[in-house]
mmCIF file of C-alpha atoms in Angstrom:
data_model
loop_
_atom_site.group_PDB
_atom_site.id
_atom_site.type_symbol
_atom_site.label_atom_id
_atom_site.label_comp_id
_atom_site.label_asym_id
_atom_site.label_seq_id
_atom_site.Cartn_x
_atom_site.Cartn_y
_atom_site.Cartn_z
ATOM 1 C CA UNK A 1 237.103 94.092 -62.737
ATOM 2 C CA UNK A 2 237.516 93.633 -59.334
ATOM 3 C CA UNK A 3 237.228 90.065 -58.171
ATOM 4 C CA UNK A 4 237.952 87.431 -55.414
ATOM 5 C CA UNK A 5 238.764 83.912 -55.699
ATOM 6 C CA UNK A 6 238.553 81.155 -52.914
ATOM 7 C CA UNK A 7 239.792 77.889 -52.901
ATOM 8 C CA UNK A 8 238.859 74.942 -52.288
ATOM 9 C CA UNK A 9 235.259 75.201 -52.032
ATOM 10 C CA UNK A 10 234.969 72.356 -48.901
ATOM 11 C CA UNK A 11 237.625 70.953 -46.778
ATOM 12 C CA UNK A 12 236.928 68.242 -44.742
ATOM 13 C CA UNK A 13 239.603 67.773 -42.105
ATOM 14 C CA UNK A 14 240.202 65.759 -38.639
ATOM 15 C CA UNK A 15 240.487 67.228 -35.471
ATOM 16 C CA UNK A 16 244.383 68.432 -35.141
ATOM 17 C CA UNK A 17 244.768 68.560 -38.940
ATOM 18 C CA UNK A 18 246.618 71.851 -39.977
ATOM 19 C CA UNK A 19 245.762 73.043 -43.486
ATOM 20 C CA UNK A 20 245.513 76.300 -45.191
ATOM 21 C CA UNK A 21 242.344 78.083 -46.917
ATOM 22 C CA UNK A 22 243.568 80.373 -49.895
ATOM 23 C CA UNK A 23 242.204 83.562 -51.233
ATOM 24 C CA UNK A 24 243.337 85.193 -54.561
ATOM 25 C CA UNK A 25 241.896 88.628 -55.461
ATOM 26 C CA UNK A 26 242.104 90.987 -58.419
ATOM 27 C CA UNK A 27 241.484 94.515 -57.280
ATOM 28 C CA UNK A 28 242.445 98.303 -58.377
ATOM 29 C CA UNK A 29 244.688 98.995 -55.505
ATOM 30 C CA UNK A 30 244.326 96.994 -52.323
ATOM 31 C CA UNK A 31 242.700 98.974 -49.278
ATOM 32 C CA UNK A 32 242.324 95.765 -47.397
ATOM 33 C CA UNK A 33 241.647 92.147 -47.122
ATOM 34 C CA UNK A 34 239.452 91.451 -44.750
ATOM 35 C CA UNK A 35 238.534 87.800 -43.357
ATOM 36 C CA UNK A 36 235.064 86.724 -42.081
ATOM 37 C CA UNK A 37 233.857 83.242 -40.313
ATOM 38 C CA UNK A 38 230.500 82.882 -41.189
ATOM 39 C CA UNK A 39 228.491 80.255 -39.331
ATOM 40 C CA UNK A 40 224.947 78.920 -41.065
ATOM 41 C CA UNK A 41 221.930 81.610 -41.161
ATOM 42 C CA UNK A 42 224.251 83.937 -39.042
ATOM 43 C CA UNK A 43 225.949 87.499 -40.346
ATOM 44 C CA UNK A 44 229.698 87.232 -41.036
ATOM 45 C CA UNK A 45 231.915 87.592 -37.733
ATOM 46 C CA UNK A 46 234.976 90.035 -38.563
ATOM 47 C CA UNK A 47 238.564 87.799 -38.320
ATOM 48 C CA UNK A 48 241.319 90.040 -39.983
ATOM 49 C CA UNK A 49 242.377 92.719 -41.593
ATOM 50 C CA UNK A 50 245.552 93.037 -43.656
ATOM 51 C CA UNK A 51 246.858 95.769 -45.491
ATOM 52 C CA UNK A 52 250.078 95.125 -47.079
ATOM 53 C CA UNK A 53 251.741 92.371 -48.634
ATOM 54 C CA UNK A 54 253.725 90.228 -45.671
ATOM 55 C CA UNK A 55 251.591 91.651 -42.931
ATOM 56 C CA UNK A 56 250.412 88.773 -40.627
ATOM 57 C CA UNK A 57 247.761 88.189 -37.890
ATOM 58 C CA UNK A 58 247.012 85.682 -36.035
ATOM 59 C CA UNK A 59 243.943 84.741 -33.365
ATOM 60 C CA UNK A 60 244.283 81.617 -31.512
ATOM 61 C CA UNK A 61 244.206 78.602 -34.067
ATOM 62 C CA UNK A 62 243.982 81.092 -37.257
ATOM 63 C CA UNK A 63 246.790 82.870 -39.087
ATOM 64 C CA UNK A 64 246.443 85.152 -41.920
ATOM 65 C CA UNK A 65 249.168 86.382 -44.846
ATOM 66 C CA UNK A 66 248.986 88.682 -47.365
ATOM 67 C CA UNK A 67 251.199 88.554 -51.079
ATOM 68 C CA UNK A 68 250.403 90.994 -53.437
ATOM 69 C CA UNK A 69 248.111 88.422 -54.923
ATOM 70 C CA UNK A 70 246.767 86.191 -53.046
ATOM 71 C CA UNK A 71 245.927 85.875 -49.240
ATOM 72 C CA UNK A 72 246.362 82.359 -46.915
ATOM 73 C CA UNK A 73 244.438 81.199 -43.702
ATOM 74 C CA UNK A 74 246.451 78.503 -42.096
ATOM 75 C CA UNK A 75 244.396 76.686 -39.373
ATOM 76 C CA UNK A 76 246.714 74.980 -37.044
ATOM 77 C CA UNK A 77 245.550 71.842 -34.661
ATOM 78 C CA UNK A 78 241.414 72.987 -35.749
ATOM 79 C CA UNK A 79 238.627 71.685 -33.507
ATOM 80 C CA UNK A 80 235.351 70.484 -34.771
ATOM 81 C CA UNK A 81 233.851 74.342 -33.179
ATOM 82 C CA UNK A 82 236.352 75.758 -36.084
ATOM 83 C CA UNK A 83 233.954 74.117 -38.538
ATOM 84 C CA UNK A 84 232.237 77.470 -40.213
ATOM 85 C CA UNK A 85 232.292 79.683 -43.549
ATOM 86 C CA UNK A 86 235.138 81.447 -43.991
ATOM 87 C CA UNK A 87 234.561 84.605 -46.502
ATOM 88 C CA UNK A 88 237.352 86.713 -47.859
ATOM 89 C CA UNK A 89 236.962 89.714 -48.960
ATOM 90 C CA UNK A 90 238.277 92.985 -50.451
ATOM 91 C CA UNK A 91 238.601 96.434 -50.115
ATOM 92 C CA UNK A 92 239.440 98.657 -53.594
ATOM 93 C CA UNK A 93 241.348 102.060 -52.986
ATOM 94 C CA UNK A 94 240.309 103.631 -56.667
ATOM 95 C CA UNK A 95 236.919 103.189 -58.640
ATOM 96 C CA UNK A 96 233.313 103.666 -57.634
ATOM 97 C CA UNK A 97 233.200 100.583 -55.384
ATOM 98 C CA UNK A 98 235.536 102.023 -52.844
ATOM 99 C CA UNK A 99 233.934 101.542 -49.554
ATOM 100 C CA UNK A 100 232.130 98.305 -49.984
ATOM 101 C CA UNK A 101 233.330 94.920 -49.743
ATOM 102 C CA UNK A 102 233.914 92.217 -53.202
ATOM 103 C CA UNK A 103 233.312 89.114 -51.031
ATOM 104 C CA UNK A 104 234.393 85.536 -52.463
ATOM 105 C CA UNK A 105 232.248 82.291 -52.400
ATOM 106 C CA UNK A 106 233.838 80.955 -49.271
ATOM 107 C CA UNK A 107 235.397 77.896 -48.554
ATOM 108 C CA UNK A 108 233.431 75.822 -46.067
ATOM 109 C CA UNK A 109 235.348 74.089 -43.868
ATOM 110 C CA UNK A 110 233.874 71.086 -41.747
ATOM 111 C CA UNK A 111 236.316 69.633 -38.756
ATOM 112 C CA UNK A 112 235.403 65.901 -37.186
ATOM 113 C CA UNK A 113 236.460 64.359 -33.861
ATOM 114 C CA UNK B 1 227.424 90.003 -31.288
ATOM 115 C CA UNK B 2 228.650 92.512 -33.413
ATOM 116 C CA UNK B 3 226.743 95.265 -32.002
ATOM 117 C CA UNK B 4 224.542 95.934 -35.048
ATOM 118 C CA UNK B 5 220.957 94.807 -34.960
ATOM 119 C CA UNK B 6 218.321 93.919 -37.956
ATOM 120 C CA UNK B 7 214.611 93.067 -37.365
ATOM 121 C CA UNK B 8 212.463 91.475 -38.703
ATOM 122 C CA UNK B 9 214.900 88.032 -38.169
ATOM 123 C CA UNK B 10 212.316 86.442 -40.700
ATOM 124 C CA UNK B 11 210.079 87.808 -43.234
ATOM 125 C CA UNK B 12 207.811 85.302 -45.418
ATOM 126 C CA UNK B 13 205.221 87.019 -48.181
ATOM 127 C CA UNK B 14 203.699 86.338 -51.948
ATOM 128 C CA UNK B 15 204.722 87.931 -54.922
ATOM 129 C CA UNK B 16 204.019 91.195 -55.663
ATOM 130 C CA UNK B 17 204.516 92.933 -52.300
ATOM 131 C CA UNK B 18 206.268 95.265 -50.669
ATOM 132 C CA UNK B 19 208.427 94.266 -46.963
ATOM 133 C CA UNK B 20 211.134 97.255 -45.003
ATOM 134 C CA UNK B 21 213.846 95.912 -43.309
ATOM 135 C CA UNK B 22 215.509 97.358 -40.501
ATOM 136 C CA UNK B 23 218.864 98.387 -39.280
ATOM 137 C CA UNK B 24 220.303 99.707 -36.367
ATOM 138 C CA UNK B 25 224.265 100.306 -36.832
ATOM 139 C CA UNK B 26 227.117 99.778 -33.687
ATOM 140 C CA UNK B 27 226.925 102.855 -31.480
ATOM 141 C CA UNK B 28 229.279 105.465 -33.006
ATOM 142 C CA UNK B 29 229.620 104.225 -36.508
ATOM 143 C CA UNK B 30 228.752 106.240 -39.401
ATOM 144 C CA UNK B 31 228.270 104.358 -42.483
ATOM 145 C CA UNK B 32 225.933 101.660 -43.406
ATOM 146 C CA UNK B 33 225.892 99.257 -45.760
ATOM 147 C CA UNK B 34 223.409 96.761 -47.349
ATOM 148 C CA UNK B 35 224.288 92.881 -48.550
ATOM 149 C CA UNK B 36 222.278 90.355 -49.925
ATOM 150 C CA UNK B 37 223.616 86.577 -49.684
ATOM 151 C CA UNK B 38 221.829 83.734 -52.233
ATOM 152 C CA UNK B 39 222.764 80.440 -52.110
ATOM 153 C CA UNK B 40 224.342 80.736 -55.731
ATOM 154 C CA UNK B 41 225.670 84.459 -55.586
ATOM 155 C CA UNK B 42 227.332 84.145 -52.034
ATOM 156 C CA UNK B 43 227.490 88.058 -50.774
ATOM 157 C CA UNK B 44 226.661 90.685 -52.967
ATOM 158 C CA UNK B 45 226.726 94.314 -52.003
ATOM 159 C CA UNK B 46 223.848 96.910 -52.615
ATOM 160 C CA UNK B 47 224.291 99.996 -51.148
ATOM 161 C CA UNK B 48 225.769 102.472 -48.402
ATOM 162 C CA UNK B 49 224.836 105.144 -46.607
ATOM 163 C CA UNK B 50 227.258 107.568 -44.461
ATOM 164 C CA UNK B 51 226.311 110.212 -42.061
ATOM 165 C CA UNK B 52 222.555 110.111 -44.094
ATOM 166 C CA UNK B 53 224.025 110.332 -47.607
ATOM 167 C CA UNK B 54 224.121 107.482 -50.177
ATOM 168 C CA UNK B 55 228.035 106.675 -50.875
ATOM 169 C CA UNK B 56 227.852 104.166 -52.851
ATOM 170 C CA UNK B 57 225.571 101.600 -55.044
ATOM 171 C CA UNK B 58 226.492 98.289 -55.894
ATOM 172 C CA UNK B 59 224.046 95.348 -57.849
ATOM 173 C CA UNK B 60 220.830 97.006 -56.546
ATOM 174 C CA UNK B 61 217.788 96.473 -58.616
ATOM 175 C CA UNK B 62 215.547 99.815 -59.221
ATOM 176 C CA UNK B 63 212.756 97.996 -57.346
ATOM 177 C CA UNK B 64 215.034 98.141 -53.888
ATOM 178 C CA UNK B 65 215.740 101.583 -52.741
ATOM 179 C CA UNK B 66 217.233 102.547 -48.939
ATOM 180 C CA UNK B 67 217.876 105.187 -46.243
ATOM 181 C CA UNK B 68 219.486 106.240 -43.529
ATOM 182 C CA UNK B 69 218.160 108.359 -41.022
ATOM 183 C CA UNK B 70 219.130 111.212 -39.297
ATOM 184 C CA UNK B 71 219.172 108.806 -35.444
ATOM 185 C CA UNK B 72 221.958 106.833 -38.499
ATOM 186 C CA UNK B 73 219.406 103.344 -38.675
ATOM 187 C CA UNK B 74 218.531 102.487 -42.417
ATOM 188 C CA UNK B 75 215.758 101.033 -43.715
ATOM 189 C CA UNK B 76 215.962 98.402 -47.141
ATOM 190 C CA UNK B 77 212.788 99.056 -49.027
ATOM 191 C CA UNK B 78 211.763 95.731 -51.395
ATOM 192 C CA UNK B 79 208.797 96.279 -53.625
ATOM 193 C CA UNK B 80 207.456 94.177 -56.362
ATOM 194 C CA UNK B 81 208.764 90.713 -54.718
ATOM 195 C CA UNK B 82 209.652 87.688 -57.099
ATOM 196 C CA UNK B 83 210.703 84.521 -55.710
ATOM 197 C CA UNK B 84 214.326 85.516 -57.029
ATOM 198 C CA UNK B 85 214.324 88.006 -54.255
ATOM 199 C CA UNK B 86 214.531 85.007 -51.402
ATOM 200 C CA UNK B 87 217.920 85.760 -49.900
ATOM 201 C CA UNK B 88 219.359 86.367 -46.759
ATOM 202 C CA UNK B 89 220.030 90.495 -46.446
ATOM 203 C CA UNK B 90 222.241 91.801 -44.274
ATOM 204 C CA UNK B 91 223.344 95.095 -42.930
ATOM 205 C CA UNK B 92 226.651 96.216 -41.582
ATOM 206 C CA UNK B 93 228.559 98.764 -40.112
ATOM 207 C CA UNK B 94 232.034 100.783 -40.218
ATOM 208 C CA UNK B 95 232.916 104.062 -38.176
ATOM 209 C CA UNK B 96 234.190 105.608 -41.538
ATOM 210 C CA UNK B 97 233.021 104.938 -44.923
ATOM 211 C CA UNK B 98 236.378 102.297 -45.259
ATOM 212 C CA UNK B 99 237.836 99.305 -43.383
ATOM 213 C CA UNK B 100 236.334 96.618 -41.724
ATOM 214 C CA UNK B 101 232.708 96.367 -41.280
ATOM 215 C CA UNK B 102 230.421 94.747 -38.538
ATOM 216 C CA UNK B 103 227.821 92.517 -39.780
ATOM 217 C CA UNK B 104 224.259 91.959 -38.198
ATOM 218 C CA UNK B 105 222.820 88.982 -37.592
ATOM 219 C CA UNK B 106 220.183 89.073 -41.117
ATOM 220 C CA UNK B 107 216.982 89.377 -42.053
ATOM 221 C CA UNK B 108 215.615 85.915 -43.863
ATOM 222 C CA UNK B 109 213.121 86.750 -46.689
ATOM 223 C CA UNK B 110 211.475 84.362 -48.485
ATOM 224 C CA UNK B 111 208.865 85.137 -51.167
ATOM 225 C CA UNK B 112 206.250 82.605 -51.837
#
């Protein structure tokens, strides 16, 4: 079964405190892994996408990697306007959900002055 | 703004009734999809639509049904509301029936 796993659930960090969001997914054949910041009672605002294991993208403070397993979103120097949802999610290539995204729970991240 | 649009923003009703929701996709994008986001199931997908046809169903119950219309907007049909059906639902948007999609901004349901 396909399935995506993020961890940790919260992060709490200071202003200017790098860390790194993880994302491991189980899938039959990898599409994509997509990345989504989703701020409270608003839709999901499209980050990334990856497609292959060591791909890398990056937009300002965020940086996303891809392993065959698992996927990373290192936040470097975050500001307390990083603070948001961010959803992972995946795209299966065989199998009758092809097309639709298998979101995880998110890992909400909150960023203080 | 992601370019797709959902009205109503907030929809509050009893038990037993029947609400539409509304979706208008990005200009030039084919495919439609429907989500539904609880507090304890984060986001789950229902359906999509491309080009009018249904693609592909997901964890929708037989008292939900959809469609997409030949001007591409869909329309989420909920009948028989329980209070398990409070959720946020949202619809997004891909030019294809693959690769990233662009969320709206939800439709807020809560059934008293």
């Amino acid at each position: 079964e396909d399935q995506v796993t993020q961890s940790p659930e919260a992060l709490r960090l200071q202003e200017g405190e790098s860390s790194s969001l993880n994302c491991s997914y189980t899938v039959s054949g990898l599409r994509g892994l997509f990345w989504y910041r989703q701020d409270p009672g608003k839709g999901p605002e499209f980050l990334f996408t990856l497609y292959s294991a060591g791909e890398e993208k990056e937009k300002e403070r965020l940086k996303a990697t891809l392993t065959k397993k698992e996927s990373f979103l290192h936040i470097t120097a975050p500001k307390p306007e990083d603070s948001a949802t961010y959803l992972c999610a995946v795209q299966a290539r065989y199998g009758g959900s092809q097309g639709n995204l298998i979101f995880g729970k998110g890992t909400k991240l909150s960023v203080k002055p | 703004d992601s370019g797709v649009t959902q009205t109503p923003k907030h929809l509050i009703t009893a038990t037993g009734q029947r609400v539409t929701l509304r979706c208008s996709p990005r200009s030039g994008d084919l495919s439609v999809y429907w989500y539904q986001q609880s507090l304890d199931q984060g986001l789950q997908f229902l359906i999509q639509y491309y080009n009018g046809e249904e693609r592909a169903k997901g964890n929708i119950l037989e008292r939900f049904s959809a469609q997409q219309f030949p001007d591409l907007h869909s329309e989420l049909n909920l009948s028989s509301l329980e209070l398990g059906d409070s959720a946020l639902y949202f619809c997004a948007s891909s030019v294809t029936g693959q690769g990233e999609q662009f969320f709206g901004p939800g439709t807020r349901l809560t059934v008293l």
